[in-house]
DNA sequence: CTAATATGTTAGAGTCTTCTAACAAATATT
DNA sequence: AATATTTGTTAGAAGACTCTAACATATTAG
């Protein structure tokens, strides 16, 4: 029998609109129709009619000619899709040996699978990670993001003092590399300078006054602010 | 951006028609429109028009008022969907700790994911299994099914020792029934006696010295010889 | 402030998948 | 064989998602 989605559930297409709106809403509340159509690679009229549809479902706030925003219901729905996406990426990398470049496309498809069991099981098998390796937080089963989400070191600027809180990934080589630099979880770090050319950072920590790390490495060092 | 399927690829709906046709074709070549509409829970005219569509794509053979069948191209396409379904079921059970009853619904969704990498990786992580947790054979990357070495238990005679290798079908009730008898894949079984009247068999296995199974059940227990 | 530009909306149409109602062909029954 | 039943087909329509063309409103620049 042809498996069909429950009527009260967002279609895959609707889910993609919600997710895009969610991403575009990071750091602001309202989003333009045009931003959304650019993000989804779809025409303005298409977005316009979908937005009306999402409004009748109580997922977005919207008035003619005004920018739009997610309702609380819409925000939660979107966060749950993002949760599925990020858990999937994490699982593919951590448990199935994929590289980070390969997983996005697969997660784009798996994020629409209707089975909280599947994703909760992934979560469990990975010991409930709070962030994905890019430092992006993974929403919990209720669509909430833990307050203390860590950020990649690469996002900060010179002078910042931080504490190493987590690693973006935990390959043996990466761990060995960090050991060789005597950098471990909990270490306090200060950013001494940033090379504008390639984004590499010079850090000082413990008895290391000046160690250089590439941008790629700094993106996998997840930190929290100190002081 | 909204991820869309390649134009030369079957839609999810088309894939479901191919898969149903494939299942209905087991043991025969041709299938009725009505059988297909019953299997897919869809009206006759709907199947009729989809079949015409699949014909123009070279996936089914069909003439007005005649029964239909898969072309070689359609057979292969269907087998590859079945491969994805069965690998997924197997992976969920073997690697993610799901029960047999829980995995079908999830696999129904994952089978439409477009990523041979994902499924080949599952295959590899499980050491290339030949059958899924319900005992059905898993087609290879080319859509071919390995000649099954398994035979129904009902073919054997008293004194034979065998190992349960696969199941002929996978209804939830059948699975529950086997669970209730503590009979699972891999269990070694000896045929103690056969009732000539109705073909039912008395078996001994593990800590069950004497359990009776009907002929119908024994025909769905696929086994390999032991010793 | 008015004109030019950017952004948003409406109208109308096309594809995909589905339906029901009405009709046609094939099969089974008497 | 003639009729009844089952099976298959055609026609027409609807909903979801998309488009382009034309028009309306907002915003920006002179």
CSV table of N, CA and C in Angstrom, one decimal, chain B residues 129-195:
chain,number,residue,atom,x,y,z
B,129,UNK,N,25.1,-9.3,3.8
B,129,UNK,CA,24.2,-10.4,4.1
B,129,UNK,C,23.4,-10.8,2.8
B,130,UNK,N,23.0,-12.0,2.8
B,130,UNK,CA,22.2,-12.5,1.6
B,130,UNK,C,20.7,-12.4,1.8
B,131,UNK,N,20.3,-12.3,3.1
B,131,UNK,CA,18.8,-12.2,3.4
B,131,UNK,C,18.6,-11.1,4.4
B,132,UNK,N,17.4,-10.6,4.4
B,132,UNK,CA,17.0,-9.6,5.4
B,132,UNK,C,16.5,-10.2,6.7
B,133,UNK,N,16.2,-9.4,7.7
B,133,UNK,CA,15.8,-10.0,9.0
B,133,UNK,C,14.5,-10.9,8.9
B,134,UNK,N,13.8,-10.6,7.8
B,134,UNK,CA,12.6,-11.5,7.6
B,134,UNK,C,12.9,-12.7,6.8
B,135,UNK,N,14.2,-12.8,6.4
B,135,UNK,CA,14.6,-14.0,5.6
B,135,UNK,C,14.5,-13.9,4.1
B,136,UNK,N,14.0,-12.7,3.6
B,136,UNK,CA,13.9,-12.6,2.2
B,136,UNK,C,15.3,-12.2,1.6
B,137,UNK,N,15.6,-12.6,0.4
B,137,UNK,CA,16.9,-12.4,-0.2
B,137,UNK,C,17.1,-10.9,-0.5
B,138,UNK,N,18.3,-10.4,-0.4
B,138,UNK,CA,18.7,-9.1,-0.7
B,138,UNK,C,19.4,-9.0,-2.1
B,139,UNK,N,18.7,-8.3,-3.1
B,139,UNK,CA,19.4,-8.2,-4.4
B,139,UNK,C,20.7,-7.5,-4.3
B,140,UNK,N,21.6,-7.8,-5.2
B,140,UNK,CA,22.9,-7.2,-5.2
B,140,UNK,C,22.9,-5.8,-5.9
B,141,UNK,N,24.0,-5.1,-6.0
B,141,UNK,CA,24.1,-3.8,-6.6
B,141,UNK,C,23.5,-3.8,-8.0
B,142,UNK,N,23.5,-4.9,-8.7
B,142,UNK,CA,23.0,-5.0,-10.0
B,142,UNK,C,21.6,-5.5,-10.1
B,143,UNK,N,20.9,-5.7,-9.0
B,143,UNK,CA,19.5,-6.1,-9.0
B,143,UNK,C,19.4,-7.6,-9.1
B,144,UNK,N,20.5,-8.3,-8.9
B,144,UNK,CA,20.4,-9.8,-9.1
B,144,UNK,C,20.3,-10.4,-7.7
B,145,UNK,N,19.5,-11.5,-7.6
B,145,UNK,CA,19.4,-12.3,-6.4
B,145,UNK,C,20.2,-13.5,-6.4
B,146,UNK,N,21.0,-13.7,-5.4
B,146,UNK,CA,21.8,-14.9,-5.4
B,146,UNK,C,20.9,-16.2,-5.2
B,147,UNK,N,21.3,-17.2,-6.0
B,147,UNK,CA,20.6,-18.4,-5.9
B,147,UNK,C,20.5,-18.9,-4.4
B,148,UNK,N,19.3,-19.0,-3.9
B,148,UNK,CA,19.1,-19.2,-2.5
B,148,UNK,C,19.4,-20.7,-2.2
B,149,UNK,N,20.2,-20.9,-1.2
B,149,UNK,CA,20.6,-22.3,-0.8
B,149,UNK,C,19.5,-22.8,0.1
B,150,UNK,N,18.6,-21.9,0.5
B,150,UNK,CA,17.6,-22.3,1.5
B,150,UNK,C,16.4,-23.1,1.0
B,151,UNK,N,15.9,-24.0,1.8
B,151,UNK,CA,14.7,-24.8,1.3
B,151,UNK,C,13.7,-24.7,2.5
B,152,UNK,N,12.5,-24.9,2.1
B,152,UNK,CA,11.5,-24.9,3.2
B,152,UNK,C,11.6,-26.2,4.1
B,153,UNK,N,11.5,-26.0,5.4
B,153,UNK,CA,11.6,-27.1,6.3
B,153,UNK,C,10.7,-28.3,5.9
B,154,UNK,N,9.6,-28.0,5.4
B,154,UNK,CA,8.6,-29.0,5.1
B,154,UNK,C,9.1,-30.1,4.1
B,155,UNK,N,10.2,-29.7,3.4
B,155,UNK,CA,10.7,-30.7,2.4
B,155,UNK,C,11.6,-31.8,3.0
B,156,UNK,N,12.0,-31.6,4.3
B,156,UNK,CA,12.9,-32.6,4.9
B,156,UNK,C,12.1,-33.6,5.6
B,157,UNK,N,12.9,-34.7,6.0
B,157,UNK,CA,12.3,-35.8,6.7
B,157,UNK,C,12.8,-36.0,8.1
B,158,UNK,N,12.2,-36.9,8.8
B,158,UNK,CA,12.5,-37.1,10.3
B,158,UNK,C,14.0,-37.4,10.5
B,159,UNK,N,14.6,-36.8,11.5
B,159,UNK,CA,16.0,-37.0,11.9
B,159,UNK,C,16.9,-35.9,11.3
B,160,UNK,N,16.4,-35.2,10.3
B,160,UNK,CA,17.2,-34.1,9.7
B,160,UNK,C,17.5,-33.0,10.7
B,161,UNK,N,18.8,-32.5,10.7
B,161,UNK,CA,19.1,-31.4,11.5
B,161,UNK,C,19.4,-30.2,10.5
B,162,UNK,N,18.8,-29.1,10.9
B,162,UNK,CA,18.9,-27.9,10.0
B,162,UNK,C,19.0,-26.6,10.9
B,163,UNK,N,19.3,-25.6,10.2
B,163,UNK,CA,19.4,-24.3,10.9
B,163,UNK,C,18.4,-23.3,10.2
B,164,UNK,N,17.6,-22.6,11.0
B,164,UNK,CA,16.7,-21.6,10.4
B,164,UNK,C,17.4,-20.5,9.8
B,165,UNK,N,17.3,-20.3,8.5
B,165,UNK,CA,18.1,-19.3,7.8
B,165,UNK,C,17.3,-18.1,7.3
B,166,UNK,N,16.0,-18.3,7.1
B,166,UNK,CA,15.2,-17.2,6.5
B,166,UNK,C,13.7,-17.6,6.7
B,167,UNK,N,12.9,-16.6,6.4
B,167,UNK,CA,11.4,-16.8,6.5
B,167,UNK,C,10.8,-16.6,5.2
B,168,UNK,N,9.8,-17.4,4.9
B,168,UNK,CA,9.1,-17.2,3.6
B,168,UNK,C,8.3,-16.0,3.5
B,169,UNK,N,7.7,-15.5,4.6
B,169,UNK,CA,7.0,-14.2,4.5
B,169,UNK,C,7.2,-13.6,5.9
B,170,UNK,N,6.8,-12.3,6.0
B,170,UNK,CA,7.2,-11.6,7.2
B,170,UNK,C,6.0,-10.8,7.8
B,171,UNK,N,4.9,-11.4,7.9
B,171,UNK,CA,3.7,-10.7,8.5
B,171,UNK,C,4.0,-10.6,10.0
B,172,UNK,N,3.5,-9.5,10.6
B,172,UNK,CA,3.8,-9.2,12.0
B,172,UNK,C,3.3,-10.4,12.9
B,173,UNK,N,2.2,-11.0,12.5
B,173,UNK,CA,1.6,-12.1,13.3
B,173,UNK,C,2.6,-13.3,13.2
B,174,UNK,N,3.1,-13.5,12.1
B,174,UNK,CA,4.0,-14.7,11.9
B,174,UNK,C,5.2,-14.5,12.8
B,175,UNK,N,5.7,-13.2,12.8
B,175,UNK,CA,6.9,-12.9,13.6
B,175,UNK,C,6.6,-13.1,15.1
B,176,UNK,N,5.4,-12.6,15.5
B,176,UNK,CA,5.0,-12.7,16.9
B,176,UNK,C,4.9,-14.2,17.3
B,177,UNK,N,4.3,-14.9,16.3
B,177,UNK,CA,4.1,-16.3,16.6
B,177,UNK,C,5.5,-17.0,16.8
B,178,UNK,N,6.4,-16.7,16.0
B,178,UNK,CA,7.8,-17.4,16.1
B,178,UNK,C,8.4,-16.9,17.4
B,179,UNK,N,8.3,-15.6,17.7
B,179,UNK,CA,8.8,-15.1,19.0
B,179,UNK,C,8.2,-15.9,20.2
B,180,UNK,N,6.9,-16.1,20.1
B,180,UNK,CA,6.2,-16.8,21.2
B,180,UNK,C,6.8,-18.2,21.4
B,181,UNK,N,7.2,-18.8,20.3
B,181,UNK,CA,7.8,-20.1,20.4
B,181,UNK,C,9.3,-20.1,20.6
B,182,UNK,N,9.9,-18.9,20.8
B,182,UNK,CA,11.3,-18.7,21.0
B,182,UNK,C,12.1,-19.3,19.8
B,183,UNK,N,11.6,-19.1,18.6
B,183,UNK,CA,12.3,-19.6,17.5
B,183,UNK,C,12.8,-18.5,16.6
B,184,UNK,N,14.1,-18.3,16.5
B,184,UNK,CA,14.6,-17.2,15.7
B,184,UNK,C,15.7,-17.6,14.7
B,185,UNK,N,16.0,-16.7,13.8
B,185,UNK,CA,17.0,-17.0,12.8
B,185,UNK,C,18.3,-17.6,13.4
B,186,UNK,N,18.9,-18.6,12.8
B,186,UNK,CA,20.1,-19.1,13.3
B,186,UNK,C,19.9,-20.3,14.2
B,187,UNK,N,18.7,-20.5,14.7
B,187,UNK,CA,18.4,-21.6,15.6
B,187,UNK,C,18.6,-23.0,14.9
B,188,UNK,N,19.3,-23.9,15.6
B,188,UNK,CA,19.4,-25.2,15.1
B,188,UNK,C,18.2,-26.1,15.5
B,189,UNK,N,17.7,-26.8,14.5
B,189,UNK,CA,16.4,-27.5,14.7
B,189,UNK,C,16.6,-29.0,14.3
B,190,UNK,N,16.0,-29.9,15.0
B,190,UNK,CA,16.0,-31.3,14.5
B,190,UNK,C,14.5,-31.7,14.4
B,191,UNK,N,14.2,-32.4,13.3
B,191,UNK,CA,12.9,-32.9,13.0
B,191,UNK,C,12.7,-34.2,13.8
B,192,UNK,N,11.8,-34.2,14.8
B,192,UNK,CA,11.6,-35.4,15.6
B,192,UNK,C,10.6,-36.3,15.0
B,193,UNK,N,9.5,-35.8,14.4
B,193,UNK,CA,8.5,-36.6,13.8
B,193,UNK,C,7.7,-35.8,12.9
B,194,UNK,N,7.0,-36.5,11.9
B,194,UNK,CA,6.1,-35.8,11.0
B,194,UNK,C,4.8,-36.5,11.0
B,195,UNK,N,3.7,-35.8,11.2
B,195,UNK,CA,2.4,-36.3,11.3
B,195,UNK,C,1.9,-36.6,9.8
